[in-house]
Amino acid sequence: MNDLAGKHIVLGLTGGIACYKAAELCRALVKEGATVQVVMTEAAQQFITPVTMQALSGRIVYGSQWDAREPNNMPHINLSREADAILLAPCSADFMARLVQGRADELLSLLCLARPIERVPLLVAPAMNREMWAHPATQRNMAQLAADGATLLGVGSGDQACGETGDGRMLDPQELLADLVAFFQPKLLARRRVVVTAGPTFEALDPIRGITNHSSGKMGFAIARAAREAGAEVTLVAGPVSLATPRGVRRVDVRSAREMLAATQAEVTAADVFVATAAVADWRPVAEAGQKIKKDGSGDAPVVAFTENPDILLAVAQSERARSGTLFCVGFAAESHDLLTHAKAKRERKGIPLLVGNIGPLTFGQDDNQLLLVDAQGVQELPRASKLVLARWLVADIAARLPAAATP
Ligand code: C5P
């Protein structure tokens, strides 16, 4: 992916042991297509050298407001005006206090103050000891920075370099990368609530065995991520898959179709959008054996009776909120042939405004896919692309179909 292609990021490092993670972050930003200009405070240079950051960013690192390499001798102006965003990672407690006060006695704080505030966003990834993090002064400074228009990216929790355990670790490079990518996505679903089902279900035969399918959950997880990036509050009702939960998404794990139905019905009561990507098992064994079904030596296979599972999408689509248009329902169809015919029929049978068709064997487990969007007017094709790219297109398409959001 090249989610940061064309973006120029000023990556500011301040004094903290988390500087070692900034090297990895710089590499991840470059890999995602960004150009990265590193600026380091004197304290940051105690933890990691400019040589490392220069090698990883491919650009000379700046550290002084008196840097004569700039023809006009104004690195604070030139560097801040080039940037699409300034990311401070790690941002120390001291540096936050300096930002709050509008200090300008070294290059990094100077360029943060000098940045065109409407055009160049400032993102802050704090990193410090848990006591420093919890201190009222730090919390006060955080609130003030947010009020001054900075985006606070939060902190991680766990073991700290000082030997203590708690909140205040810098987020991992991959988390920061995901947050930065999300930051640049248009907020088409701001103030909307989205529920997504994803993955297969598992219908138990006995305590050891069950019936499931090849759905990887990747498409649903990508849609949850894309909806979150677009500013929605997202709940992902996930069948048994081993995928990581997208940043900022609330996940409810379920196993069987009936569990998925119960969780989904509870979640959609306040939602604006429901996207059913889950490959729900159509049937389940009538009864789950209490103990493992054993071979009895007779050579006779056990006879398993099946019963139909509830149709989650149909149940939600028939609810009052869906029928009145308050809840916008999107279904998926995985077919092996005659995709368009089946997709059209399925949309009508489920009574939903939008159905997304794909070819099962071409999507299960893959990182890319191609989609067919079927609505009452006709069909639109989304060409083969990564599931995340398709998810972003789909999210934009859904956003355009929603009734205007109430102003906050
Ligand atoms: O009926 P069919 O399985 O072909 O329809 C697929 C669509 O319906 C998908 O959106 C899927 O998530 C949803 N579905 C469901 N509950 C079921 C079966 C399918 O929500 N029991």
mmCIF file of N, CA and C in Angstrom, residues 186-192 226-234:
data_model
loop_
_atom_site.group_PDB
_atom_site.id
_atom_site.type_symbol
_atom_site.label_atom_id
_atom_site.label_comp_id
_atom_site.label_asym_id
_atom_site.label_seq_id
_atom_site.Cartn_x
_atom_site.Cartn_y
_atom_site.Cartn_z
ATOM 1 N N PRO A 186 -10.782 11.367 4.415
ATOM 2 C CA PRO A 186 -11.901 12.302 4.593
ATOM 3 C C PRO A 186 -12.916 11.756 5.597
ATOM 4 N N LYS A 187 -13.427 12.631 6.431
ATOM 5 C CA LYS A 187 -14.304 12.187 7.533
ATOM 6 C C LYS A 187 -15.764 12.112 7.060
ATOM 7 N N LEU A 188 -16.008 11.215 6.100
ATOM 8 C CA LEU A 188 -17.319 11.108 5.462
ATOM 9 C C LEU A 188 -18.377 10.504 6.373
ATOM 10 N N LEU A 189 -17.941 9.812 7.423
ATOM 11 C CA LEU A 189 -18.914 9.181 8.328
ATOM 12 C C LEU A 189 -18.807 9.760 9.742
ATOM 13 N N ALA A 190 -18.400 11.011 9.847
ATOM 14 C CA ALA A 190 -18.290 11.640 11.174
ATOM 15 C C ALA A 190 -19.651 11.608 11.854
ATOM 16 N N ARG A 191 -19.656 11.283 13.118
ATOM 17 C CA ARG A 191 -20.868 11.223 13.965
ATOM 18 C C ARG A 191 -21.821 10.093 13.569
ATOM 19 N N ARG A 192 -21.376 9.186 12.687
ATOM 20 C CA ARG A 192 -22.229 8.045 12.323
ATOM 21 C C ARG A 192 -21.789 6.826 13.121
ATOM 22 N N ALA A 226 -12.017 1.058 7.412
ATOM 23 C CA ALA A 226 -12.299 2.196 6.538
ATOM 24 C C ALA A 226 -13.381 3.096 7.141
ATOM 25 N N ALA A 227 -14.388 2.486 7.761
ATOM 26 C CA ALA A 227 -15.454 3.282 8.379
ATOM 27 C C ALA A 227 -14.900 4.082 9.556
ATOM 28 N N ARG A 228 -14.006 3.461 10.316
ATOM 29 C CA ARG A 228 -13.373 4.164 11.451
ATOM 30 C C ARG A 228 -12.505 5.317 10.933
ATOM 31 N N GLU A 229 -11.736 5.027 9.881
ATOM 32 C CA GLU A 229 -10.899 6.085 9.291
ATOM 33 C C GLU A 229 -11.756 7.252 8.813
ATOM 34 N N ALA A 230 -12.989 6.929 8.392
ATOM 35 C CA ALA A 230 -13.888 7.976 7.897
ATOM 36 C C ALA A 230 -14.605 8.683 9.044
ATOM 37 N N GLY A 231 -14.231 8.355 10.282
ATOM 38 C CA GLY A 231 -14.742 9.110 11.430
ATOM 39 C C GLY A 231 -15.909 8.467 12.155
ATOM 40 N N ALA A 232 -16.349 7.272 11.698
ATOM 41 C CA ALA A 232 -17.498 6.635 12.352
ATOM 42 C C ALA A 232 -17.086 5.966 13.660
ATOM 43 N N GLU A 233 -18.104 5.749 14.500
ATOM 44 C CA GLU A 233 -17.929 4.917 15.687
ATOM 45 C C GLU A 233 -18.295 3.509 15.229
ATOM 46 N N VAL A 234 -17.346 2.593 15.306
ATOM 47 C CA VAL A 234 -17.548 1.294 14.631
ATOM 48 C C VAL A 234 -17.543 0.129 15.615
#
